[in-house]
Amino acid sequence: MADPLADPLADPLGIPENCARNNLRLLICSLISILVLSLGSCKPPEDANVSHSDPASVRIVHGPELRAFLSSAREQFMVDAPKLPNGDPVRIELISEMGLVAASRVARGELKAEGWISQSSSLVNYTNNTRINLGPQQDECVPLFRTKYVVATRPEHAALIGAVDETFSWTKLLPQETSSSLKKDPKGKGDPLSQATTLSLSHAQPHASTTGLGSLIQLAYAASGGAPLSVALLKKPDIESALQRYQRAVFTYPLSESLLLSKTAAASGLRPRFAITTTQQLTQFNQQQGNSNNRLVGLTPSEGSYYEDYQLCTSDADWVSPGHRAALSLFADFLLSAPSQKDAQHLGFEPSRRPSTKSDADHSAEVAPPATLPAKTSSSTQTELAPATGEVVSYLLEAWPRLRRPAAFILVLDASGSMDGDALMVGKEQFRRMLASTSNNDLKGLIVFNTTSSLVSPLTKDSADVFPKLDLVQSLGGSAVYDGIRNALEVAQDSSLAPYRKMVVVFTDGSDKNSEISLTSLMSYARRMADENDVSLFIVGVDREGSDFSDLEKVAQEADGTFRRSALVTMEAVFQEISKGF
């Protein structure tokens, strides 16, 4: 009788015949075979966020404002084929991520990289203070370069706040609380929302920009009179009230630094505009303007300036080897070299005040300030304000929803016959999401147009009042998009909306056919509303074959607003971008 163990068909593991002669040997061989099969067929799952590189290959996270600079620096760094002492070649992988987004992801352990070029010590402090799960501590931070916060404005407007030698005091720009400037309510309490100002202030959104968080920290210092920031200090009623009052002068939180400065440059004498930004962003903007009249000056606050001190930090994590640290050190030395520092200063950065070696200090001294910087913004005699602690950054971000100036949102929806089907459905959905994302302090209203235009939902703080009216909208008839925009601008100029930012958001497939107002008249009216009432206009066009939005682009341009065209499938991304400015 044949030995069943000798039959290959009886042995699913394919154990050799001589292994089947003995029970003990069979057991041992079976275990070996299983182990071999397991090793050959099973591999650990790959994690896209985990570096599996060799010890000389490092991933470095950085802000998008450094993308071009670091890409060029990496190419120059690799020209000499850098190696570690053991001969391993050094490789650099760059990952672009907005500063606060990167800080939050690193703190949660979601973004795993060996190095991080953080834009400030404040962000590093915030990251290290909010670490959870596998979020690594950021340490061994090497200062690279820095940039100071200033207030940008048109040269002719600097005198309006008493600027001398491009230095000013916050008391001349920010609204101050006085008995004469506050309107009394029936209970006799001052309403800081009602304080009017002829000067318009602006800064980028703290959660989704390069300079927004730093601007908020700079304003916190202004509220404290330059005293060291702490959570206990910021919680004092007079300090929080001052921060809220400062925000009441802000007419918009733009989508980007370039839009922030372009709006400031487009200001007329009727409504002078001032933007909190950095010398680096201002330098970049002025370089792009060439010799035009749109160039801005940077004014330094006499009470002291907050700095973004860019630095290369190392993640203190188990996946970071000595080889990774050595590679990061080599790249940091390269960024501190004279050629790299010259490139950084051409972009508007200053050398770091804390060079790591005497050689680095000598290199920094060789580099002249860029010619595009305003004359006084690189002075070393100004007071330098300390970075914020992690606790202070966390508190300011948590307090932001109640600090920011509320908005009056006027939504304008195209309900013409050509919008029937998916276009109207997408428009309704995006407006629903926008309404849901607003604060209870915000006002929201709805204008619908087809052959005519009408205000179907007057301004209200309760989004629930708008939803049912939005749901009832049906597509029918012609298109009076010009009249719809004009009606929204008319609503926005109501004097009762003085405490609010005015934001008009239009969703349309274009092609006006029935409006009473002409394109020329609408463009003139939109420009006047932008100048006199700081109305922010956003027009979103449904991109279809043969679509022509040249007229609406002109309207947006005249209003110093924003025009976007998009296919329906990518419309959500457009509205998410707009919502960042809320």
Short mmCIF file of N, CA, C and O in Angstrom, two decimals, residues 399-491:
data_model
loop_
_atom_site.label_atom_id
_atom_site.label_comp_id
_atom_site.label_asym_id
_atom_site.label_seq_id
_atom_site.Cartn_x
_atom_site.Cartn_y
_atom_site.Cartn_z
N ALA A 399 -10.08 80.84 19.69
CA ALA A 399 -10.87 82.06 19.87
C ALA A 399 -11.23 82.72 18.55
O ALA A 399 -12.10 83.61 18.52
N TRP A 400 -10.60 82.30 17.45
CA TRP A 400 -10.78 82.99 16.18
C TRP A 400 -12.25 83.12 15.75
O TRP A 400 -12.67 84.21 15.31
N PRO A 401 -13.09 82.09 15.85
CA PRO A 401 -14.49 82.25 15.40
C PRO A 401 -15.23 83.40 16.09
O PRO A 401 -16.08 84.04 15.46
N ARG A 402 -14.91 83.67 17.34
CA ARG A 402 -15.60 84.78 18.02
C ARG A 402 -14.85 86.11 17.88
O ARG A 402 -15.41 87.17 18.15
N LEU A 403 -13.58 86.04 17.47
CA LEU A 403 -12.82 87.27 17.28
C LEU A 403 -13.08 87.88 15.90
O LEU A 403 -13.12 89.11 15.76
N ARG A 404 -13.21 87.05 14.89
CA ARG A 404 -13.29 87.56 13.52
C ARG A 404 -14.53 88.42 13.31
O ARG A 404 -15.55 88.26 14.01
N ARG A 405 -14.42 89.34 12.38
CA ARG A 405 -15.55 90.20 12.06
C ARG A 405 -16.62 89.38 11.35
O ARG A 405 -16.32 88.66 10.39
N PRO A 406 -17.87 89.44 11.79
CA PRO A 406 -18.92 88.66 11.13
C PRO A 406 -19.16 89.17 9.72
O PRO A 406 -18.76 90.29 9.36
N ALA A 407 -19.80 88.35 8.92
CA ALA A 407 -20.01 88.68 7.51
C ALA A 407 -21.50 88.70 7.18
O ALA A 407 -22.30 88.02 7.83
N ALA A 408 -21.83 89.48 6.17
CA ALA A 408 -23.16 89.45 5.58
C ALA A 408 -23.02 88.81 4.21
O ALA A 408 -22.45 89.40 3.29
N PHE A 409 -23.49 87.57 4.10
CA PHE A 409 -23.38 86.80 2.85
C PHE A 409 -24.65 87.00 2.03
O PHE A 409 -25.76 86.73 2.50
N ILE A 410 -24.48 87.46 0.81
CA ILE A 410 -25.61 87.60 -0.10
C ILE A 410 -25.37 86.64 -1.26
O ILE A 410 -24.48 86.85 -2.09
N LEU A 411 -26.12 85.56 -1.27
CA LEU A 411 -25.96 84.52 -2.28
C LEU A 411 -26.87 84.81 -3.47
O LEU A 411 -28.06 85.12 -3.29
N VAL A 412 -26.32 84.72 -4.67
CA VAL A 412 -27.07 85.03 -5.88
C VAL A 412 -27.07 83.78 -6.77
O VAL A 412 -26.01 83.33 -7.23
N LEU A 413 -28.26 83.20 -7.00
CA LEU A 413 -28.37 81.93 -7.71
C LEU A 413 -29.07 82.12 -9.04
O LEU A 413 -30.17 82.69 -9.13
N ASP A 414 -28.46 81.60 -10.08
CA ASP A 414 -29.03 81.60 -11.43
C ASP A 414 -30.07 80.48 -11.53
O ASP A 414 -29.75 79.30 -11.36
N ALA A 415 -31.33 80.87 -11.80
CA ALA A 415 -32.41 79.88 -11.96
C ALA A 415 -33.02 79.98 -13.35
O ALA A 415 -34.21 79.69 -13.55
N SER A 416 -32.21 80.37 -14.32
CA SER A 416 -32.69 80.45 -15.71
C SER A 416 -32.88 79.04 -16.27
O SER A 416 -32.40 78.05 -15.70
N GLY A 417 -33.55 78.96 -17.41
CA GLY A 417 -33.84 77.66 -18.00
C GLY A 417 -32.60 76.86 -18.33
O GLY A 417 -32.61 75.62 -18.26
N SER A 418 -31.51 77.53 -18.70
CA SER A 418 -30.28 76.81 -19.06
C SER A 418 -29.61 76.15 -17.86
O SER A 418 -28.72 75.33 -18.02
N MET A 419 -30.06 76.48 -16.65
CA MET A 419 -29.49 75.87 -15.44
C MET A 419 -30.23 74.59 -15.05
O MET A 419 -29.87 73.97 -14.05
N ASP A 420 -31.22 74.22 -15.80
CA ASP A 420 -32.02 73.05 -15.44
C ASP A 420 -31.15 71.80 -15.34
O ASP A 420 -30.25 71.58 -16.15
N GLY A 421 -31.42 70.98 -14.32
CA GLY A 421 -30.68 69.72 -14.15
C GLY A 421 -29.52 69.85 -13.19
O GLY A 421 -29.65 70.45 -12.11
N ASP A 422 -28.38 69.30 -13.59
CA ASP A 422 -27.24 69.22 -12.69
C ASP A 422 -26.71 70.57 -12.25
O ASP A 422 -26.26 70.73 -11.11
N ALA A 423 -26.72 71.56 -13.14
CA ALA A 423 -26.16 72.87 -12.79
C ALA A 423 -26.88 73.49 -11.60
O ALA A 423 -26.24 73.95 -10.63
N LEU A 424 -28.20 73.49 -11.63
CA LEU A 424 -28.96 74.06 -10.52
C LEU A 424 -28.80 73.20 -9.27
O LEU A 424 -28.68 73.74 -8.15
N MET A 425 -28.76 71.91 -9.43
CA MET A 425 -28.60 71.02 -8.29
C MET A 425 -27.26 71.26 -7.59
O MET A 425 -27.18 71.35 -6.36
N VAL A 426 -26.18 71.40 -8.38
CA VAL A 426 -24.86 71.66 -7.81
C VAL A 426 -24.83 73.03 -7.14
O VAL A 426 -24.28 73.19 -6.04
N GLY A 427 -25.44 74.03 -7.77
CA GLY A 427 -25.48 75.36 -7.17
C GLY A 427 -26.19 75.35 -5.82
O GLY A 427 -25.72 75.95 -4.85
N LYS A 428 -27.32 74.67 -5.75
CA LYS A 428 -28.04 74.56 -4.48
C LYS A 428 -27.20 73.88 -3.42
O LYS A 428 -27.13 74.32 -2.25
N GLU A 429 -26.54 72.78 -3.80
CA GLU A 429 -25.75 72.02 -2.84
C GLU A 429 -24.59 72.85 -2.30
O GLU A 429 -24.31 72.84 -1.09
N GLN A 430 -23.89 73.57 -3.18
CA GLN A 430 -22.76 74.37 -2.72
C GLN A 430 -23.23 75.52 -1.84
O GLN A 430 -22.56 75.87 -0.86
N PHE A 431 -24.36 76.11 -2.15
CA PHE A 431 -24.90 77.17 -1.29
C PHE A 431 -25.35 76.61 0.06
O PHE A 431 -25.20 77.27 1.09
N ARG A 432 -25.89 75.41 0.07
CA ARG A 432 -26.26 74.79 1.35
C ARG A 432 -25.03 74.61 2.23
O ARG A 432 -25.05 74.90 3.43
N ARG A 433 -23.95 74.10 1.64
CA ARG A 433 -22.73 73.89 2.40
C ARG A 433 -22.16 75.21 2.90
O ARG A 433 -21.64 75.30 4.02
N MET A 434 -22.24 76.23 2.06
CA MET A 434 -21.75 77.53 2.47
C MET A 434 -22.56 78.07 3.64
O MET A 434 -22.02 78.60 4.62
N LEU A 435 -23.87 77.94 3.57
CA LEU A 435 -24.74 78.39 4.66
C LEU A 435 -24.45 77.62 5.95
O LEU A 435 -24.43 78.19 7.04
N ALA A 436 -24.22 76.32 5.81
CA ALA A 436 -23.95 75.50 6.99
C ALA A 436 -22.62 75.85 7.65
O ALA A 436 -22.46 75.63 8.85
N SER A 437 -21.68 76.38 6.87
CA SER A 437 -20.36 76.69 7.42
C SER A 437 -20.28 78.07 8.05
O SER A 437 -19.27 78.42 8.66
N THR A 438 -21.34 78.88 7.92
CA THR A 438 -21.31 80.23 8.47
C THR A 438 -21.54 80.21 9.97
O THR A 438 -22.05 79.24 10.53
N SER A 439 -21.19 81.31 10.61
CA SER A 439 -21.37 81.46 12.05
C SER A 439 -22.78 81.96 12.36
O SER A 439 -23.45 82.55 11.50
N ASN A 440 -23.21 81.75 13.59
CA ASN A 440 -24.49 82.28 14.03
C ASN A 440 -24.48 83.81 14.11
O ASN A 440 -25.54 84.44 14.22
N ASN A 441 -23.28 84.39 14.07
CA ASN A 441 -23.16 85.85 14.06
C ASN A 441 -23.22 86.43 12.66
O ASN A 441 -23.31 87.65 12.49
N ASP A 442 -23.16 85.57 11.64
CA ASP A 442 -23.19 86.02 10.26
C ASP A 442 -24.61 86.21 9.77
O ASP A 442 -25.53 85.51 10.20
N LEU A 443 -24.78 87.15 8.85
CA LEU A 443 -26.06 87.31 8.17
C LEU A 443 -25.98 86.61 6.82
O LEU A 443 -24.92 86.55 6.20
N LYS A 444 -27.10 86.08 6.35
CA LYS A 444 -27.14 85.43 5.04
C LYS A 444 -28.49 85.68 4.38
O LYS A 444 -29.52 85.68 5.04
N GLY A 445 -28.43 85.93 3.09
CA GLY A 445 -29.64 86.17 2.31
C GLY A 445 -29.51 85.52 0.95
O GLY A 445 -28.42 85.12 0.53
N LEU A 446 -30.62 85.42 0.22
CA LEU A 446 -30.62 84.72 -1.07
C LEU A 446 -31.37 85.55 -2.11
O LEU A 446 -32.52 85.96 -1.89
N ILE A 447 -30.71 85.79 -3.22
CA ILE A 447 -31.31 86.42 -4.39
C ILE A 447 -31.35 85.39 -5.51
O ILE A 447 -30.37 84.68 -5.74
N VAL A 448 -32.47 85.28 -6.18
CA VAL A 448 -32.63 84.35 -7.29
C VAL A 448 -33.01 85.15 -8.54
O VAL A 448 -33.83 86.08 -8.46
N PHE A 449 -32.40 84.80 -9.66
CA PHE A 449 -32.77 85.49 -10.89
C PHE A 449 -33.00 84.48 -12.02
O PHE A 449 -32.37 83.44 -12.09
N ASN A 450 -33.93 84.82 -12.86
CA ASN A 450 -34.11 84.20 -14.18
C ASN A 450 -34.42 85.34 -15.14
O ASN A 450 -33.54 86.14 -15.43
N THR A 451 -35.67 85.47 -15.60
CA THR A 451 -36.00 86.62 -16.44
C THR A 451 -35.94 87.92 -15.63
O THR A 451 -35.60 88.98 -16.16
N THR A 452 -36.27 87.84 -14.34
CA THR A 452 -36.16 88.97 -13.42
C THR A 452 -35.36 88.54 -12.21
O THR A 452 -35.03 87.36 -12.06
N SER A 453 -35.08 89.48 -11.35
CA SER A 453 -34.29 89.20 -10.14
C SER A 453 -35.09 89.58 -8.91
O SER A 453 -35.79 90.61 -8.91
N SER A 454 -35.01 88.76 -7.85
CA SER A 454 -35.76 89.07 -6.63
C SER A 454 -35.03 88.54 -5.40
O SER A 454 -34.32 87.53 -5.45
N LEU A 455 -35.20 89.26 -4.29
CA LEU A 455 -34.66 88.84 -3.00
C LEU A 455 -35.66 87.88 -2.37
O LEU A 455 -36.69 88.29 -1.83
N VAL A 456 -35.39 86.59 -2.43
CA VAL A 456 -36.35 85.59 -1.94
C VAL A 456 -36.16 85.30 -0.46
O VAL A 456 -37.06 84.77 0.19
N SER A 457 -34.98 85.64 0.09
CA SER A 457 -34.74 85.42 1.52
C SER A 457 -33.94 86.60 2.05
O SER A 457 -32.74 86.69 1.81
N PRO A 458 -34.57 87.52 2.76
CA PRO A 458 -33.85 88.67 3.32
C PRO A 458 -32.78 88.22 4.31
O PRO A 458 -32.80 87.08 4.81
N LEU A 459 -31.85 89.10 4.59
CA LEU A 459 -30.73 88.77 5.48
C LEU A 459 -31.22 88.33 6.85
O LEU A 459 -32.07 88.99 7.47
N THR A 460 -30.67 87.23 7.33
CA THR A 460 -31.02 86.67 8.63
C THR A 460 -29.82 85.95 9.21
O THR A 460 -28.93 85.51 8.47
N LYS A 461 -29.77 85.83 10.52
CA LYS A 461 -28.68 85.09 11.16
C LYS A 461 -28.96 83.59 11.20
O LYS A 461 -28.05 82.80 11.47
N ASP A 462 -30.17 83.20 10.94
CA ASP A 462 -30.57 81.79 11.03
C ASP A 462 -30.55 81.16 9.63
O ASP A 462 -31.42 81.44 8.79
N SER A 463 -29.58 80.29 9.39
CA SER A 463 -29.50 79.61 8.09
C SER A 463 -30.73 78.78 7.81
O SER A 463 -31.09 78.55 6.64
N ALA A 464 -31.38 78.30 8.87
CA ALA A 464 -32.57 77.46 8.69
C ALA A 464 -33.69 78.22 7.99
O ALA A 464 -34.58 77.60 7.38
N ASP A 465 -33.67 79.56 8.06
CA ASP A 465 -34.69 80.34 7.36
C ASP A 465 -34.45 80.36 5.85
O ASP A 465 -35.38 80.59 5.07
N VAL A 466 -33.20 80.14 5.44
CA VAL A 466 -32.85 80.25 4.03
C VAL A 466 -32.99 78.91 3.32
O VAL A 466 -33.36 78.86 2.14
N PHE A 467 -32.69 77.82 4.02
CA PHE A 467 -32.70 76.49 3.39
C PHE A 467 -33.99 76.17 2.64
O PHE A 467 -33.95 75.76 1.47
N PRO A 468 -35.18 76.32 3.27
CA PRO A 468 -36.40 75.93 2.54
C PRO A 468 -36.65 76.78 1.29
O PRO A 468 -37.17 76.27 0.29
N LYS A 469 -36.25 78.05 1.33
CA LYS A 469 -36.44 78.91 0.15
C LYS A 469 -35.46 78.53 -0.95
O LYS A 469 -35.79 78.61 -2.14
N LEU A 470 -34.29 78.09 -0.56
CA LEU A 470 -33.32 77.60 -1.54
C LEU A 470 -33.82 76.32 -2.19
O LEU A 470 -33.70 76.13 -3.42
N ASP A 471 -34.41 75.46 -1.39
CA ASP A 471 -34.90 74.18 -1.92
C ASP A 471 -36.02 74.35 -2.94
O ASP A 471 -36.19 73.52 -3.84
N LEU A 472 -36.79 75.42 -2.81
CA LEU A 472 -37.93 75.64 -3.69
C LEU A 472 -37.56 76.24 -5.05
O LEU A 472 -38.40 76.32 -5.95
N VAL A 473 -36.32 76.65 -5.22
CA VAL A 473 -35.92 77.31 -6.46
C VAL A 473 -35.97 76.31 -7.61
O VAL A 473 -35.45 75.19 -7.52
N GLN A 474 -36.60 76.72 -8.72
CA GLN A 474 -36.68 75.90 -9.92
C GLN A 474 -36.19 76.72 -11.12
O GLN A 474 -36.32 77.95 -11.14
N SER A 475 -35.62 76.04 -12.10
CA SER A 475 -35.10 76.73 -13.28
C SER A 475 -36.22 76.98 -14.28
O SER A 475 -37.01 76.08 -14.60
N LEU A 476 -36.28 78.23 -14.76
CA LEU A 476 -37.34 78.59 -15.69
C LEU A 476 -37.04 79.97 -16.27
O LEU A 476 -36.60 80.87 -15.55
N GLY A 477 -37.26 80.16 -17.58
CA GLY A 477 -37.21 81.47 -18.18
C GLY A 477 -35.83 81.92 -18.61
O GLY A 477 -34.91 81.12 -18.78
N GLY A 478 -35.68 83.24 -18.75
CA GLY A 478 -34.46 83.83 -19.26
C GLY A 478 -33.42 84.08 -18.18
O GLY A 478 -33.47 83.49 -17.10
N SER A 479 -32.48 85.00 -18.48
CA SER A 479 -31.36 85.24 -17.56
C SER A 479 -31.11 86.74 -17.41
O SER A 479 -30.84 87.43 -18.39
N ALA A 480 -31.20 87.22 -16.19
CA ALA A 480 -30.92 88.62 -15.87
C ALA A 480 -29.80 88.66 -14.83
O ALA A 480 -29.96 89.16 -13.72
N VAL A 481 -28.64 88.11 -15.18
CA VAL A 481 -27.54 88.00 -14.22
C VAL A 481 -27.03 89.38 -13.81
O VAL A 481 -26.67 89.58 -12.65
N TYR A 482 -27.01 90.36 -14.71
CA TYR A 482 -26.56 91.70 -14.34
C TYR A 482 -27.47 92.29 -13.26
O TYR A 482 -26.99 92.88 -12.28
N ASP A 483 -28.78 92.12 -13.43
CA ASP A 483 -29.72 92.63 -12.43
C ASP A 483 -29.56 91.91 -11.11
O ASP A 483 -29.70 92.52 -10.03
N GLY A 484 -29.27 90.59 -11.16
CA GLY A 484 -29.06 89.84 -9.92
C GLY A 484 -27.87 90.38 -9.15
O GLY A 484 -27.93 90.54 -7.92
N ILE A 485 -26.77 90.67 -9.85
CA ILE A 485 -25.58 91.22 -9.18
C ILE A 485 -25.86 92.62 -8.65
O ILE A 485 -25.49 92.96 -7.52
N ARG A 486 -26.56 93.44 -9.47
CA ARG A 486 -26.89 94.79 -9.01
C ARG A 486 -27.75 94.74 -7.75
O ARG A 486 -27.50 95.49 -6.77
N ASN A 487 -28.75 93.87 -7.71
CA ASN A 487 -29.61 93.78 -6.53
C ASN A 487 -28.82 93.38 -5.29
O ASN A 487 -29.07 93.88 -4.18
N ALA A 488 -27.87 92.48 -5.45
CA ALA A 488 -27.04 92.05 -4.32
C ALA A 488 -26.19 93.22 -3.81
O ALA A 488 -26.04 93.41 -2.59
N LEU A 489 -25.63 93.99 -4.72
CA LEU A 489 -24.82 95.15 -4.33
C LEU A 489 -25.68 96.20 -3.64
O LEU A 489 -25.22 96.89 -2.71
N GLU A 490 -26.93 96.34 -4.07
CA GLU A 490 -27.84 97.28 -3.42
C GLU A 490 -28.13 96.86 -1.99
O GLU A 490 -28.17 97.69 -1.07
N VAL A 491 -28.33 95.57 -1.77
CA VAL A 491 -28.55 95.06 -0.42
C VAL A 491 -27.32 95.31 0.44
O VAL A 491 -27.42 95.70 1.61
#
